[in-house]
Amino acid sequence: RLASLGFAPGVSAHLNLPPAALVEHALRRGEGTLTDTGALMCDTGAFTGRSPKDRFIVRDAQTADSVWWGDINIPFEAAQFDQLQAKMVAYLGQRELFVREAYAGAHPAYQLKLRVVTELAWHNLFCHTMFLRPEPGADTTWPADFTILCAPGFQADPAVDGTRQANFAILNFTKKILLIGGTGYAGEMKKGIFGVLNYLLPHQHQTLPMHCSANVGPAGDTAIFFGLSGTGKTTLSADPTRGLIGDDEHGWLPGAQGIFNFEGGCYAKVIDLAREQEPEIWDAIRFGALVENTRFVPGTRTVDYTNKSVTENTRTAYPLPYIPNAVTPAVAGVPQHIFFLTADAFGVLPPISRLDKSHAMYHFLSGYTAKVAGTEMGITEPQTTFSACFGQVFLPLHPTSYAHMLGQKMEEHPTLTVWLINTGWSGGAYGVGRRMPLRYTRAMLTAALDGQLHAVAYHRHPVFGVDVPATVPGVPSALL
């Protein structure tokens, strides 16, 4: 199965190992340690977040006129990709490898078949967790729709290989390969495939790929939550009263077909995690799950989630079924509510506001938020940013391609309600005000989802022109 990638016969590779075997290998190889809940704790090394400036796409006949080239999608030469792939294969061919075959896309008609080759056992467990798992005994000898080669120990030579520095993540849509080297941050694999789907789905299936979480109520009412990392997508979609579709990546199909999750797991920030506030995530961190860049309470195997000594971007990865109310298969109907989540670092946006179509299109295209500490290398405190479609760094196409599709969806489904939620600061900017209390944000979402905000009075915001509710059950009027 690896011969087409350039591997010689007889390479040492473990194929589709179950989680218990991968944990054993990771412990044997010194890749991590077990916590007192049974989760595997690993470090990602020098890179504790994505490195967007080292993300490339091969520019060739297929991509030259379709990709949105620039600082987000940096072009890479095909010949240099081939050279780098050969060097990576030579490096990996001398090592014990772990191969994983999986899917991206919960809807059977839109699945992307994946083959992942990793240098580290825990990276393979991450892929088992985050991608969709074939049924036991399923034939996975198929040609992959996309292949990932991930080698944290391999470093590029920028002068020879054409990279910016020793680490890299390079997509080749013609060869259907993603090369990742020089970084141990597992999220590069997950987000790399998200980038692939962001390119393929609009072209091939008229499907809108979305950087969002999603859940569904008992009555079948679907809600989606757009937002960058750290704005609350995972936390707010993990609602015990609603079924969880997924926490980060979804596709919205044409017509009345609804939405589907791309992934088989959740990848949540755990800084300051407390069971009292997020019991579903807390209880999911058990055997088969991972925690990244965390530290123990001294003298114990209990994770100290307040410890930021490695990074603020401490994370957990766990299979979606570890959430008790997860929906299987992870598909749902047409959304009835859209929530734009923004961590407003200036503290000027209202906590909740209702948007008409023009405001919705504006906020979707502008994607105002703040990059929060740790999600990218070098981010230590919130930085104001405008990230188109609440996920600009993952968009191979021009943002207007996705915005146009969202506008069509809103026209097709006129009962859809769009809300802007400020999960950032209130009472002043970062350093002056304080972060919006989670219990109040949850109360606002509940009121919106339950229809309690249909009958309340609204006032027009004098600056932004959005409609702000005068009252929300369970939320102090002064905060509103």
Tab-separated table of C-alpha atoms in Angstrom, residues 337 354 417 419 447-448 450-456 458:
chain	number	residue	atom	x	y	z
A	337	HIS	CA	-29.814	28.943	13.860
A	354	ARG	CA	-29.547	39.388	15.926
A	417	THR	CA	-31.882	33.140	12.245
A	419	TRP	CA	-26.841	35.641	15.838
A	447	ALA	CA	-32.835	31.686	25.035
A	448	ALA	CA	-32.156	32.003	21.312
A	450	ASP	CA	-35.722	27.946	22.675
A	451	GLY	CA	-37.404	30.872	20.931
A	452	GLN	CA	-37.483	33.009	24.073
A	453	LEU	CA	-35.955	35.949	22.180
A	454	HIS	CA	-38.723	36.136	19.578
A	455	ALA	CA	-41.034	38.127	21.840
A	456	VAL	CA	-38.587	40.432	23.656
A	458	TYR	CA	-34.842	44.930	20.685
